[in-house]
PDB file of C-alpha atoms and ligand atoms in Angstrom:
ATOM      1  CA  MET A   1     -15.343   0.729  22.066  1.00 74.00           C
ATOM      2  CA  SER A   2     -12.807  -1.508  23.791  1.00 74.00           C
ATOM      3  CA  ALA A   3     -10.855  -0.162  26.793  1.00 84.00           C
ATOM      4  CA  VAL A   4      -7.834  -0.196  24.474  1.00 91.00           C
ATOM      5  CA  PRO A   5      -9.354   0.452  21.041  1.00 94.00           C
ATOM      6  CA  ARG A   6      -8.456  -2.050  18.360  1.00 97.00           C
ATOM      7  CA  VAL A   7      -7.728  -0.436  15.008  1.00 97.00           C
ATOM      8  CA  LEU A   8      -7.208  -2.132  11.651  1.00 97.00           C
ATOM      9  CA  ASN A   9      -4.924  -0.337   9.209  1.00 96.00           C
ATOM     10  CA  LEU A  10      -6.907  -1.142   6.108  1.00 96.00           C
ATOM     11  CA  GLY A  11      -4.946  -0.774   2.891  1.00 93.00           C
ATOM     12  CA  ALA A  12      -7.687  -2.783   1.135  1.00 90.00           C
ATOM     13  CA  GLY A  13      -5.113  -5.171  -0.336  1.00 92.00           C
ATOM     14  CA  VAL A  14      -4.847  -8.924   0.237  1.00 94.00           C
ATOM     15  CA  GLN A  15      -3.440  -9.039   3.769  1.00 95.00           C
ATOM     16  CA  SER A  16      -5.519  -6.293   5.404  1.00 96.00           C
ATOM     17  CA  THR A  17      -8.696  -7.529   3.697  1.00 97.00           C
ATOM     18  CA  THR A  18      -7.903 -10.960   5.161  1.00 98.00           C
ATOM     19  CA  LEU A  19      -7.669  -9.443   8.643  1.00 98.00           C
ATOM     20  CA  LEU A  20     -11.025  -7.715   8.196  1.00 98.00           C
ATOM     21  CA  LEU A  21     -12.695 -10.969   7.138  1.00 98.00           C
ATOM     22  CA  LEU A  22     -11.049 -12.926   9.967  1.00 98.00           C
ATOM     23  CA  ALA A  23     -12.282 -10.374  12.517  1.00 98.00           C
ATOM     24  CA  ALA A  24     -15.777 -10.376  11.046  1.00 98.00           C
ATOM     25  CA  GLU A  25     -15.738 -14.158  11.274  1.00 97.00           C
ATOM     26  CA  GLY A  26     -14.567 -14.065  14.902  1.00 96.00           C
ATOM     27  CA  ARG A  27     -11.282 -15.897  14.258  1.00 96.00           C
ATOM     28  CA  ILE A  28      -9.313 -12.933  15.582  1.00 97.00           C
ATOM     29  CA  PRO A  29     -10.551 -10.253  18.020  1.00 96.00           C
ATOM     30  CA  ARG A  30     -12.952  -7.749  16.517  1.00 96.00           C
ATOM     31  CA  PHE A  31     -11.792  -4.272  15.478  1.00 98.00           C
ATOM     32  CA  ASP A  32     -13.441  -1.131  16.798  1.00 97.00           C
ATOM     33  CA  VAL A  33     -12.648   0.686  13.581  1.00 98.00           C
ATOM     34  CA  ALA A  34     -10.801   0.111  10.316  1.00 98.00           C
ATOM     35  CA  ILE A  35      -8.923   3.134   8.973  1.00 98.00           C
ATOM     36  CA  MET A  36      -8.144   3.505   5.281  1.00 97.00           C
ATOM     37  CA  ALA A  37      -5.781   6.292   4.169  1.00 96.00           C
ATOM     38  CA  ASP A  38      -6.869   7.349   0.701  1.00 96.00           C
ATOM     39  CA  THR A  39      -4.276   9.034  -1.532  1.00 96.00           C
ATOM     40  CA  GLY A  40      -7.076   9.747  -4.015  1.00 96.00           C
ATOM     41  CA  TRP A  41      -5.202   7.891  -6.750  1.00 96.00           C
ATOM     42  CA  GLU A  42      -5.894   4.193  -6.278  1.00 96.00           C
ATOM     43  CA  PRO A  43      -7.095   2.185  -9.293  1.00 95.00           C
ATOM     44  CA  ALA A  44     -10.878   2.014  -9.647  1.00 96.00           C
ATOM     45  CA  ALA A  45     -10.745  -1.689  -8.719  1.00 95.00           C
ATOM     46  CA  VAL A  46      -9.413  -0.814  -5.250  1.00 95.00           C
ATOM     47  CA  TYR A  47     -12.253   1.643  -4.574  1.00 97.00           C
ATOM     48  CA  ALA A  48     -14.808  -0.888  -5.840  1.00 97.00           C
ATOM     49  CA  HIS A  49     -13.275  -3.536  -3.569  1.00 97.00           C
ATOM     50  CA  LEU A  50     -13.319  -1.138  -0.621  1.00 97.00           C
ATOM     51  CA  ASP A  51     -16.996  -0.367  -1.187  1.00 97.00           C
ATOM     52  CA  ARG A  52     -17.750  -4.076  -1.388  1.00 98.00           C
ATOM     53  CA  ILE A  53     -15.953  -5.130   1.806  1.00 98.00           C
ATOM     54  CA  GLU A  54     -17.552  -2.217   3.626  1.00 98.00           C
ATOM     55  CA  ARG A  55     -21.001  -3.290   2.456  1.00 98.00           C
ATOM     56  CA  GLU A  56     -20.631  -7.062   2.710  1.00 98.00           C
ATOM     57  CA  VAL A  57     -18.146  -7.566   5.554  1.00 98.00           C
ATOM     58  CA  ALA A  58     -17.478  -4.539   7.763  1.00 98.00           C
ATOM     59  CA  ALA A  59     -20.999  -3.144   8.119  1.00 98.00           C
ATOM     60  CA  PRO A  60     -22.644  -6.497   8.981  1.00 98.00           C
ATOM     61  CA  ALA A  61     -19.888  -7.100  11.569  1.00 98.00           C
ATOM     62  CA  GLY A  62     -20.350  -3.640  13.087  1.00 97.00           C
ATOM     63  CA  ILE A  63     -16.838  -2.495  12.128  1.00 98.00           C
ATOM     64  CA  PRO A  64     -16.936   1.072  10.797  1.00 98.00           C
ATOM     65  CA  ILE A  65     -14.513   1.925   8.002  1.00 98.00           C
ATOM     66  CA  LEU A  66     -13.068   5.402   8.396  1.00 98.00           C
ATOM     67  CA  ARG A  67     -11.649   6.813   5.149  1.00 98.00           C
ATOM     68  CA  VAL A  68      -9.114   9.561   5.802  1.00 97.00           C
ATOM     69  CA  SER A  69      -7.206  11.736   3.360  1.00 96.00           C
ATOM     70  CA  VAL A  70      -4.944  14.767   3.228  1.00 94.00           C
ATOM     71  CA  GLY A  71      -5.521  15.316  -0.493  1.00 93.00           C
ATOM     72  CA  ASN A  72      -5.179  13.834  -3.941  1.00 95.00           C
ATOM     73  CA  ILE A  73      -1.545  12.892  -4.502  1.00 95.00           C
ATOM     74  CA  ARG A  74      -1.805  13.155  -8.306  1.00 95.00           C
ATOM     75  CA  ALA A  75      -3.467  16.563  -8.301  1.00 94.00           C
ATOM     76  CA  ASP A  76      -1.068  17.868  -5.643  1.00 93.00           C
ATOM     77  CA  ALA A  77       1.992  16.787  -7.643  1.00 92.00           C
ATOM     78  CA  LEU A  78       0.793  18.785 -10.637  1.00 92.00           C
ATOM     79  CA  ASP A  79      -0.419  21.836  -8.696  1.00 90.00           C
ATOM     80  CA  PRO A  80       2.099  24.697  -8.980  1.00 86.00           C
ATOM     81  CA  GLY A  81       0.521  26.344  -5.929  1.00 86.00           C
ATOM     82  CA  LYS A  82       1.000  23.418  -3.608  1.00 81.00           C
ATOM     83  CA  ARG A  83       4.102  22.257  -1.767  1.00 76.00           C
ATOM     84  CA  PHE A  84       4.333  18.576  -2.517  1.00 74.00           C
ATOM     85  CA  ALA A  85       5.613  15.640  -0.483  1.00 76.00           C
ATOM     86  CA  SER A  86       7.721  13.936  -3.078  1.00 86.00           C
ATOM     87  CA  MET A  87       7.187  10.541  -4.656  1.00 92.00           C
ATOM     88  CA  PRO A  88      10.186   8.273  -5.290  1.00 92.00           C
ATOM     89  CA  LEU A  89      10.503   9.233  -8.933  1.00 94.00           C
ATOM     90  CA  HIS A  90      13.315   7.771 -10.994  1.00 96.00           C
ATOM     91  CA  VAL A  91      15.788  10.417 -12.110  1.00 94.00           C
ATOM     92  CA  ARG A  92      18.102  10.608 -15.106  1.00 94.00           C
ATOM     93  CA  ASN A  93      20.820  12.970 -13.925  1.00 92.00           C
ATOM     94  CA  PRO A  94      22.487  15.499 -16.243  1.00 89.00           C
ATOM     95  CA  ASP A  95      25.650  13.353 -16.243  1.00 91.00           C
ATOM     96  CA  GLY A  96      23.626  10.399 -17.566  1.00 90.00           C
ATOM     97  CA  GLY A  97      23.544   8.494 -14.280  1.00 92.00           C
ATOM     98  CA  LYS A  98      20.326   7.271 -12.687  1.00 93.00           C
ATOM     99  CA  GLY A  99      18.918   7.801  -9.224  1.00 92.00           C
ATOM    100  CA  ILE A 100      15.677   7.849  -7.304  1.00 92.00           C
ATOM    101  CA  GLY A 101      14.017  10.743  -5.493  1.00 89.00           C
ATOM    102  CA  ARG A 102      13.107  10.916  -1.824  1.00 87.00           C
ATOM    103  CA  ARG A 103       9.920   9.187  -0.783  1.00 90.00           C
ATOM    104  CA  GLN A 104       7.871  11.445   1.461  1.00 90.00           C
ATOM    105  CA  CYS A 105       4.483  10.445   0.041  1.00 93.00           C
ATOM    106  CA  THR A 106       3.831   7.439   2.281  1.00 92.00           C
ATOM    107  CA  ALA A 107       4.430   9.439   5.447  1.00 92.00           C
ATOM    108  CA  GLU A 108       2.373  12.390   4.204  1.00 93.00           C
ATOM    109  CA  TYR A 109      -0.548  10.707   2.437  1.00 94.00           C
ATOM    110  CA  LYS A 110      -0.855   7.438   4.371  1.00 94.00           C
ATOM    111  CA  ILE A 111       0.829   7.477   7.787  1.00 93.00           C
ATOM    112  CA  ARG A 112      -0.054  11.055   8.755  1.00 94.00           C
ATOM    113  CA  PRO A 113      -3.840  10.844   8.168  1.00 96.00           C
ATOM    114  CA  ILE A 114      -4.020   7.486   9.963  1.00 95.00           C
ATOM    115  CA  GLN A 115      -2.079   8.757  12.961  1.00 95.00           C
ATOM    116  CA  GLU A 116      -4.144  11.932  13.123  1.00 96.00           C
ATOM    117  CA  ALA A 117      -7.336   9.867  13.070  1.00 97.00           C
ATOM    118  CA  VAL A 118      -5.979   7.673  15.860  1.00 97.00           C
ATOM    119  CA  ARG A 119      -5.064  10.706  17.960  1.00 97.00           C
ATOM    120  CA  ARG A 120      -8.601  12.067  17.592  1.00 96.00           C
ATOM    121  CA  LEU A 121     -10.013   8.640  18.437  1.00 96.00           C
ATOM    122  CA  LEU A 122      -8.018   8.769  21.671  1.00 96.00           C
ATOM    123  CA  GLY A 123      -9.364  12.181  22.632  1.00 94.00           C
ATOM    124  CA  ALA A 124      -6.799  14.625  21.227  1.00 95.00           C
ATOM    125  CA  ARG A 125      -8.353  17.996  20.458  1.00 95.00           C
ATOM    126  CA  ASP A 126      -7.755  19.889  17.255  1.00 94.00           C
ATOM    127  CA  LYS A 127      -5.314  22.797  17.353  1.00 94.00           C
ATOM    128  CA  ALA A 128      -5.849  26.115  15.581  1.00 94.00           C
ATOM    129  CA  ASN A 129      -4.265  24.689  12.441  1.00 91.00           C
ATOM    130  CA  GLY A 130      -6.882  21.939  12.342  1.00 90.00           C
ATOM    131  CA  ARG A 131      -4.483  19.151  13.243  1.00 93.00           C
ATOM    132  CA  PRO A 132      -4.903  17.107  16.421  1.00 94.00           C
ATOM    133  CA  ASP A 133      -2.870  17.903  19.502  1.00 93.00           C
ATOM    134  CA  ARG A 134      -1.140  15.362  21.751  1.00 93.00           C
ATOM    135  CA  VAL A 135      -2.965  12.295  22.973  1.00 94.00           C
ATOM    136  CA  PRO A 136      -4.004  12.472  26.655  1.00 92.00           C
ATOM    137  CA  ARG A 137      -1.408  10.700  28.779  1.00 93.00           C
ATOM    138  CA  GLY A 138      -1.751   6.943  29.192  1.00 92.00           C
ATOM    139  CA  ARG A 139      -4.011   6.266  26.216  1.00 95.00           C
ATOM    140  CA  HIS A 140      -3.152   4.082  23.249  1.00 95.00           C
ATOM    141  CA  VAL A 141      -4.664   1.856  20.578  1.00 96.00           C
ATOM    142  CA  ASN A 142      -3.624  -1.552  19.346  1.00 96.00           C
ATOM    143  CA  SER A 143      -3.130  -1.208  15.595  1.00 96.00           C
ATOM    144  CA  SER A 144      -3.284  -4.350  13.492  1.00 97.00           C
ATOM    145  CA  ILE A 145      -1.110  -4.372  10.385  1.00 96.00           C
ATOM    146  CA  GLY A 146      -1.592  -6.889   7.572  1.00 95.00           C
ATOM    147  CA  ILE A 147       1.862  -8.389   7.216  1.00 95.00           C
ATOM    148  CA  SER A 148       2.175 -12.054   6.288  1.00 95.00           C
ATOM    149  CA  ARG A 149       4.970 -14.502   7.192  1.00 95.00           C
ATOM    150  CA  ASP A 150       6.696 -14.218   3.819  1.00 93.00           C
ATOM    151  CA  GLU A 151       7.289 -10.527   4.498  1.00 91.00           C
ATOM    152  CA  PHE A 152       7.811 -10.643   8.287  1.00 88.00           C
ATOM    153  CA  HIS A 153      10.872  -8.391   7.962  1.00 87.00           C
ATOM    154  CA  ARG A 154       8.436  -5.545   7.221  1.00 86.00           C
ATOM    155  CA  ALA A 155       6.864  -5.854  10.683  1.00 87.00           C
ATOM    156  CA  LYS A 156       7.947  -2.856  12.718  1.00 85.00           C
ATOM    157  CA  ASP A 157       7.027  -1.008  15.887  1.00 86.00           C
ATOM    158  CA  SER A 158       5.000   2.146  15.468  1.00 85.00           C
ATOM    159  CA  ARG A 159       7.557   4.433  17.148  1.00 85.00           C
ATOM    160  CA  VAL A 160       4.734   6.443  18.726  1.00 92.00           C
ATOM    161  CA  GLY A 161       3.525   5.707  22.240  1.00 93.00           C
ATOM    162  CA  TYR A 162      -0.184   6.013  21.463  1.00 95.00           C
ATOM    163  CA  SER A 163      -0.216   3.201  18.907  1.00 95.00           C
ATOM    164  CA  ARG A 164       1.103  -0.320  19.420  1.00 96.00           C
ATOM    165  CA  HIS A 165       1.457  -2.427  16.329  1.00 95.00           C
ATOM    166  CA  GLU A 166       0.175  -5.984  16.164  1.00 96.00           C
ATOM    167  CA  HIS A 167       0.667  -8.411  13.280  1.00 97.00           C
ATOM    168  CA  PRO A 168      -2.058 -11.061  13.672  1.00 97.00           C
ATOM    169  CA  LEU A 169      -1.195 -12.950  10.475  1.00 97.00           C
ATOM    170  CA  LEU A 170       2.211 -13.874  11.936  1.00 97.00           C
ATOM    171  CA  TRP A 171       0.744 -16.054  14.704  1.00 94.00           C
ATOM    172  CA  LEU A 172      -2.285 -17.591  12.994  1.00 96.00           C
ATOM    173  CA  ASP A 173      -2.656 -21.372  12.705  1.00 94.00           C
ATOM    174  CA  GLY A 174      -3.871 -23.074   9.567  1.00 92.00           C
ATOM    175  CA  ALA A 175      -1.133 -22.208   7.067  1.00 95.00           C
ATOM    176  CA  ALA A 176      -0.886 -24.630   4.143  1.00 95.00           C
ATOM    177  CA  ASP A 177       2.650 -25.665   5.162  1.00 94.00           C
ATOM    178  CA  GLY A 178       1.594 -26.334   8.774  1.00 95.00           C
ATOM    179  CA  ARG A 179       3.865 -23.669  10.220  1.00 95.00           C
ATOM    180  CA  GLU A 180       2.762 -20.830  12.455  1.00 96.00           C
ATOM    181  CA  GLY A 181       1.681 -17.701  10.606  1.00 97.00           C
ATOM    182  CA  TRP A 182      -0.025 -17.200   7.280  1.00 97.00           C
ATOM    183  CA  GLN A 183       1.808 -16.515   4.075  1.00 96.00           C
ATOM    184  CA  ARG A 184       0.350 -14.318   1.384  1.00 94.00           C
ATOM    185  CA  SER A 185      -0.720 -17.434  -0.485  1.00 95.00           C
ATOM    186  CA  ASP A 186      -2.715 -18.561   2.586  1.00 97.00           C
ATOM    187  CA  CYS A 187      -4.467 -15.186   2.581  1.00 97.00           C
ATOM    188  CA  VAL A 188      -5.233 -15.505  -1.131  1.00 96.00           C
ATOM    189  CA  ARG A 189      -6.727 -18.978  -0.640  1.00 96.00           C
ATOM    190  CA  TYR A 190      -8.793 -17.756   2.309  1.00 97.00           C
ATOM    191  CA  LEU A 191     -10.082 -14.777   0.338  1.00 97.00           C
ATOM    192  CA  ARG A 192     -10.940 -16.987  -2.630  1.00 97.00           C
ATOM    193  CA  SER A 193     -12.819 -19.423  -0.455  1.00 97.00           C
ATOM    194  CA  ASN A 194     -14.837 -16.488   0.864  1.00 97.00           C
ATOM    195  CA  GLY A 195     -15.635 -15.011  -2.542  1.00 97.00           C
ATOM    196  CA  PHE A 196     -12.962 -12.295  -2.514  1.00 97.00           C
ATOM    197  CA  GLY A 197     -10.457 -13.864  -4.908  1.00 94.00           C
ATOM    198  CA  SER A 198     -10.332 -10.712  -6.992  1.00 91.00           C
ATOM    199  CA  THR A 199      -8.900  -8.584  -4.171  1.00 93.00           C
ATOM    200  CA  PRO A 200      -6.584  -6.092  -5.920  1.00 90.00           C
ATOM    201  CA  LYS A 201      -3.237  -4.759  -4.784  1.00 86.00           C
ATOM    202  CA  SER A 202      -3.446  -1.325  -3.255  1.00 89.00           C
ATOM    203  CA  ALA A 203      -1.016   1.325  -4.531  1.00 93.00           C
ATOM    204  CA  CYS A 204      -1.206   4.649  -6.313  1.00 96.00           C
ATOM    205  CA  VAL A 205      -1.823   4.347 -10.061  1.00 97.00           C
ATOM    206  CA  GLY A 206       1.469   6.102 -10.767  1.00 97.00           C
ATOM    207  CA  CYS A 207       3.615   4.597  -8.018  1.00 96.00           C
ATOM    208  CA  PRO A 208       7.246   4.537  -9.228  1.00 95.00           C
ATOM    209  CA  PHE A 209       7.833   1.370  -7.178  1.00 94.00           C
ATOM    210  CA  ARG A 210       5.575  -0.567  -9.537  1.00 93.00           C
ATOM    211  CA  ARG A 211       7.476  -3.320 -11.329  1.00 91.00           C
ATOM    212  CA  ASN A 212       7.242  -4.467 -14.913  1.00 93.00           C
ATOM    213  CA  ALA A 213       4.613  -7.123 -14.162  1.00 92.00           C
ATOM    214  CA  GLY A 214       2.438  -4.504 -12.494  1.00 93.00           C
ATOM    215  CA  TRP A 215       2.799  -2.070 -15.373  1.00 96.00           C
ATOM    216  CA  ARG A 216       2.011  -4.859 -17.831  1.00 95.00           C
ATOM    217  CA  ARG A 217      -1.066  -5.866 -15.884  1.00 93.00           C
ATOM    218  CA  MET A 218      -2.240  -2.266 -15.789  1.00 96.00           C
ATOM    219  CA  ARG A 219      -1.622  -1.734 -19.507  1.00 97.00           C
ATOM    220  CA  ASP A 220      -3.399  -4.969 -20.425  1.00 96.00           C
ATOM    221  CA  THR A 221      -6.331  -4.909 -18.002  1.00 95.00           C
ATOM    222  CA  ASP A 222      -6.947  -1.325 -16.833  1.00 96.00           C
ATOM    223  CA  THR A 223      -6.542   0.992 -19.798  1.00 97.00           C
ATOM    224  CA  THR A 224      -7.955   3.976 -17.909  1.00 97.00           C
ATOM    225  CA  SER A 225      -5.279   3.768 -15.213  1.00 97.00           C
ATOM    226  CA  TRP A 226      -2.580   3.081 -17.817  1.00 98.00           C
ATOM    227  CA  ALA A 227      -3.485   6.179 -19.830  1.00 98.00           C
ATOM    228  CA  ASP A 228      -3.586   8.190 -16.614  1.00 98.00           C
ATOM    229  CA  ALA A 229      -0.141   6.958 -15.542  1.00 98.00           C
ATOM    230  CA  VAL A 230       1.372   7.643 -18.995  1.00 98.00           C
ATOM    231  CA  ALA A 231      -0.043  11.187 -18.920  1.00 98.00           C
ATOM    232  CA  PHE A 232       1.260  11.790 -15.394  1.00 97.00           C
ATOM    233  CA  ASP A 233       4.687  10.442 -16.318  1.00 97.00           C
ATOM    234  CA  HIS A 234       4.839  12.937 -19.182  1.00 97.00           C
ATOM    235  CA  ALA A 235       3.685  15.803 -16.951  1.00 95.00           C
ATOM    236  CA  ILE A 236       6.388  15.326 -14.308  1.00 93.00           C
ATOM    237  CA  ARG A 237       9.346  15.049 -16.706  1.00 94.00           C
ATOM    238  CA  ALA A 238      10.886  18.290 -15.392  1.00 89.00           C
ATOM    239  CA  GLY A 239       9.844  17.637 -11.772  1.00 82.00           C
ATOM    240  CA  TYR A 240       7.020  18.795  -9.548  1.00 76.00           C
ATOM    241  CA  ALA A 241       5.001  21.785 -10.659  1.00 74.00           C
ATOM    242  CA  HIS A 242       5.484  23.669  -7.384  1.00 72.00           C
ATOM    243  CA  ALA A 243       9.264  23.475  -7.590  1.00 71.00           C
ATOM    244  CA  THR A 244       9.450  24.474 -11.246  1.00 67.00           C
ATOM    245  CA  ALA A 245       6.911  27.305 -10.731  1.00 66.00           C
ATOM    246  CA  LYS A 246       9.164  28.688  -7.984  1.00 65.00           C
ATOM    247  CA  GLY A 247      12.095  28.649 -10.364  1.00 65.00           C
ATOM    248  CA  THR A 248      13.858  25.906  -8.420  1.00 65.00           C
ATOM    249  CA  ASP A 249      16.250  24.180 -10.755  1.00 63.00           C
ATOM    250  CA  LEU A 250      15.609  20.469 -10.572  1.00 67.00           C
ATOM    251  CA  PRO A 251      18.560  18.800 -12.266  1.00 79.00           C
ATOM    252  CA  GLY A 252      17.745  15.885 -14.511  1.00 89.00           C
ATOM    253  CA  ASN A 253      14.554  14.380 -15.864  1.00 93.00           C
ATOM    254  CA  PHE A 254      11.988  12.436 -13.861  1.00 95.00           C
ATOM    255  CA  TYR A 255      10.178   9.199 -14.721  1.00 97.00           C
ATOM    256  CA  LEU A 256       7.773   6.649 -13.280  1.00 97.00           C
ATOM    257  CA  HIS A 257       9.645   3.695 -14.778  1.00 97.00           C
ATOM    258  CA  GLU A 258      13.021   2.597 -13.457  1.00 94.00           C
ATOM    259  CA  SER A 259      14.500   2.549 -16.965  1.00 96.00           C
ATOM    260  CA  CYS A 260      14.191   6.366 -17.017  1.00 97.00           C
ATOM    261  CA  ARG A 261      12.293   6.180 -20.277  1.00 97.00           C
ATOM    262  CA  PRO A 262       8.797   7.548 -20.951  1.00 98.00           C
ATOM    263  CA  LEU A 263       6.321   5.063 -19.514  1.00 98.00           C
ATOM    264  CA  GLY A 264       4.573   4.502 -22.831  1.00 97.00           C
ATOM    265  CA  ALA A 265       7.891   3.438 -24.391  1.00 96.00           C
ATOM    266  CA  ALA A 266       9.488   1.773 -21.353  1.00 97.00           C
ATOM    267  CA  PRO A 267      10.582  -1.897 -21.628  1.00 95.00           C
ATOM    268  CA  ILE A 268       7.817  -3.222 -19.386  1.00 95.00           C
ATOM    269  CA  ASP A 269       7.578  -6.502 -21.331  1.00 93.00           C
ATOM    270  CA  HIS A 270      11.032  -7.416 -20.074  1.00 84.00           C
ATOM    271  CA  VAL A 271      10.839  -9.935 -17.196  1.00 79.00           C
ATOM    272  CA  THR A 272      13.418  -8.749 -14.671  1.00 70.00           C
ATOM    273  CA  ARG A 273      15.693 -10.961 -12.572  1.00 68.00           C
ATOM    274  CA  PRO A 274      13.739 -10.198  -9.311  1.00 65.00           C
ATOM    275  CA  GLU A 275      10.515 -11.173 -11.094  1.00 68.00           C
ATOM    276  CA  TRP A 276      12.037 -14.500 -12.142  1.00 68.00           C
ATOM    277  CA  GLY A 277      13.182 -14.995  -8.558  1.00 65.00           C
ATOM    278  CA  SER A 278       9.673 -14.252  -7.295  1.00 61.00           C
ATOM    279  CA  ARG A 279       8.223 -16.696  -9.790  1.00 59.00           C
ATOM    280  CA  GLN A 280      10.614 -19.422  -8.594  1.00 54.00           C
ATOM    281  CA  THR A 281       9.701 -18.757  -4.963  1.00 50.00           C
ATOM    282  CA  ASP A 282       6.023 -19.048  -5.747  1.00 47.00           C
ATOM    283  CA  LEU A 283       6.361 -22.036  -8.023  1.00 46.00           C
ATOM    284  CA  LEU A 284       5.225 -24.714  -5.587  1.00 43.00           C
ATOM    285  CA  ASP A 285       2.305 -22.612  -4.413  1.00 44.00           C
ATOM    286  CA  ALA A 286       1.399 -21.848  -7.998  1.00 43.00           C
ATOM    287  CA  ILE A 287       1.494 -25.517  -8.959  1.00 40.00           C
ATOM    288  CA  ALA A 288      -0.646 -26.470  -5.960  1.00 39.00           C
ATOM    289  CA  ASP A 289      -3.111 -23.686  -6.681  1.00 40.00           C
ATOM    290  CA  THR A 290      -3.285 -24.520 -10.365  1.00 39.00           C
ATOM    291  CA  GLU A 291      -3.886 -28.193  -9.648  1.00 37.00           C
ATOM    292  CA  ALA A 292      -6.625 -27.212  -7.228  1.00 35.00           C
ATOM    293  CA  GLY A 293      -8.125 -24.948  -9.864  1.00 34.00           C
ATOM    294  CA  LEU A 294      -7.502 -21.918  -7.668  1.00 36.00           C
ATOM    295  CA  THR A 295      -5.389 -19.772  -9.903  1.00 37.00           C
ATOM    296  CA  ASP A 296      -4.253 -18.907 -13.364  1.00 34.00           C
ATOM    297  CA  PRO A 297      -0.786 -20.377 -14.018  1.00 30.00           C
ATOM    298  CA  ASP A 298       0.352 -16.995 -15.321  1.00 33.00           C
ATOM    299  CA  ASP A 299      -0.662 -15.219 -12.122  1.00 36.00           C
ATOM    300  CA  ASP A 300       2.349 -13.608 -10.477  1.00 36.00           C
ATOM    301  CA  PRO A 301       1.182 -12.452  -7.070  1.00 34.00           C
ATOM    302  CA  ASP A 302       4.361 -10.865  -5.783  1.00 35.00           C
ATOM    303  CA  ALA A 303       5.501  -9.199  -8.942  1.00 37.00           C
ATOM    304  CA  ASP A 304       3.721  -5.973  -8.035  1.00 45.00           C
ATOM    305  CA  MET A 305       3.658  -5.193  -4.362  1.00 50.00           C
ATOM    306  CA  GLY A 306       1.155  -2.834  -2.862  1.00 53.00           C
ATOM    307  CA  CYS A 307       1.969   0.132  -0.645  1.00 64.00           C
ATOM    308  CA  SER A 308       1.222  -0.515   2.999  1.00 64.00           C
ATOM    309  CA  PRO A 309       1.584   2.584   5.195  1.00 67.00           C
ATOM    310  CA  PHE A 310       3.375   0.780   8.031  1.00 67.00           C
ATOM    311  CA  GLY A 311       5.101  -1.927   6.058  1.00 60.00           C
ATOM    312  CA  CYS A 312       6.036  -0.493   2.718  1.00 54.00           C
ATOM    313  CA  PRO A 313       8.134  -3.032   0.790  1.00 48.00           C
ATOM    314  CA  ASN A 314      10.514  -0.212  -0.111  1.00 48.00           C
ATOM    315  CA  ASP A 315      10.469   1.466   3.255  1.00 46.00           C
ATOM    316  CA  GLN A 316      13.199   3.983   3.980  1.00 40.00           C
ATOM    317  CA  THR A 317      11.503   5.623   6.953  1.00 39.00           C
ATOM    318  CA  GLY A 318      11.158   2.679   9.301  1.00 35.00           C
ATOM    319  CA  GLY A 319       7.406   3.185   9.263  1.00 40.00           C
ATOM    320  CA  ALA A 320       7.633   6.279  11.424  1.00 34.00           C
ATOM    321  CA  ALA A 321       5.558   9.336  10.665  1.00 27.00           C
TER     322      ALA A 321
HETATM  323  S1  SF4 B 401       1.801   3.818  -3.453  1.00 63.82           S
HETATM  324 FE1  SF4 B 401       3.781   4.662  -4.109  1.00 63.82          FE
HETATM  325  S2  SF4 B 401       3.311   6.791  -4.728  1.00 63.82           S
HETATM  326 FE2  SF4 B 401       1.582   6.060  -3.458  1.00 63.82          FE
HETATM  327  S3  SF4 B 401       2.068   6.685  -1.339  1.00 63.82           S
HETATM  328 FE3  SF4 B 401       2.863   4.580  -1.622  1.00 63.82          FE
HETATM  329  S4  SF4 B 401       5.039   4.854  -2.257  1.00 63.82           S
HETATM  330 FE4  SF4 B 401       3.963   6.827  -2.574  1.00 63.82          FE
END
């Protein structure tokens, strides 16, 4: 273990997988541990990818992967006996207007278990309630977060003294455009050249932040997850089971899709304006990749962002726990 432990926040998506491979290759300093916060509801492809990088990359490099979890987010949402940290569900209000619920799930299911694991790593003892106490004075880790140049605005400080965030992709050389820092497309090329071109995006199966392209991809390529998401969407129409079991009146109806229509009937084949914008942004990369035989011309890499605990694309918490 380094004097100041180096921790990788491993979401198992494109950027954090790139950091793991770069560290294993010795192109960036090695990590003492990689921590993956498991909500229990990732698509099967993410778990298969995680198993593979653990077996083929992390273990040979001597980087342990620590999987941490506070529960299964899907099961908890439907459990009338459990207080639930809410997901950002889309809401159709009684007056017909639309809104979106508070997002507490990232802090509860991703940030909290990672920060508790870090506190234990730094010597904090468990309290009577089973959660770690304060970190002994003067200790901290350096936590690497997989944020690429195209999303640099998501790079944030940790806001806790025992963890200092680093963003190694932002200062790497070797980007295709010659500038400092890797873009997501540089990560994708690097992963492909190392046999990990099928790295999936990491996010809960039923994440309400998923966009039309992501829902389409799920419906067309992962029927198990699609059926699961459609069933969950139906089950939360009146809100979370705990609230309704307590008799709390939750005004409105709740949905996974932003149209506030049942997921199975939602207009997911509609290509939204942000998706078109994303496609335009990626056009040159896509052309270059297609000409090089690297990608499918229909691939739309940014149309469905993953959920990174410390750099959520829809962050409303500032990444603080
Ligand atoms: S992927 Fe979506 S539902 Fe899951 S923790 Fe992140 S924001 Fe919440």
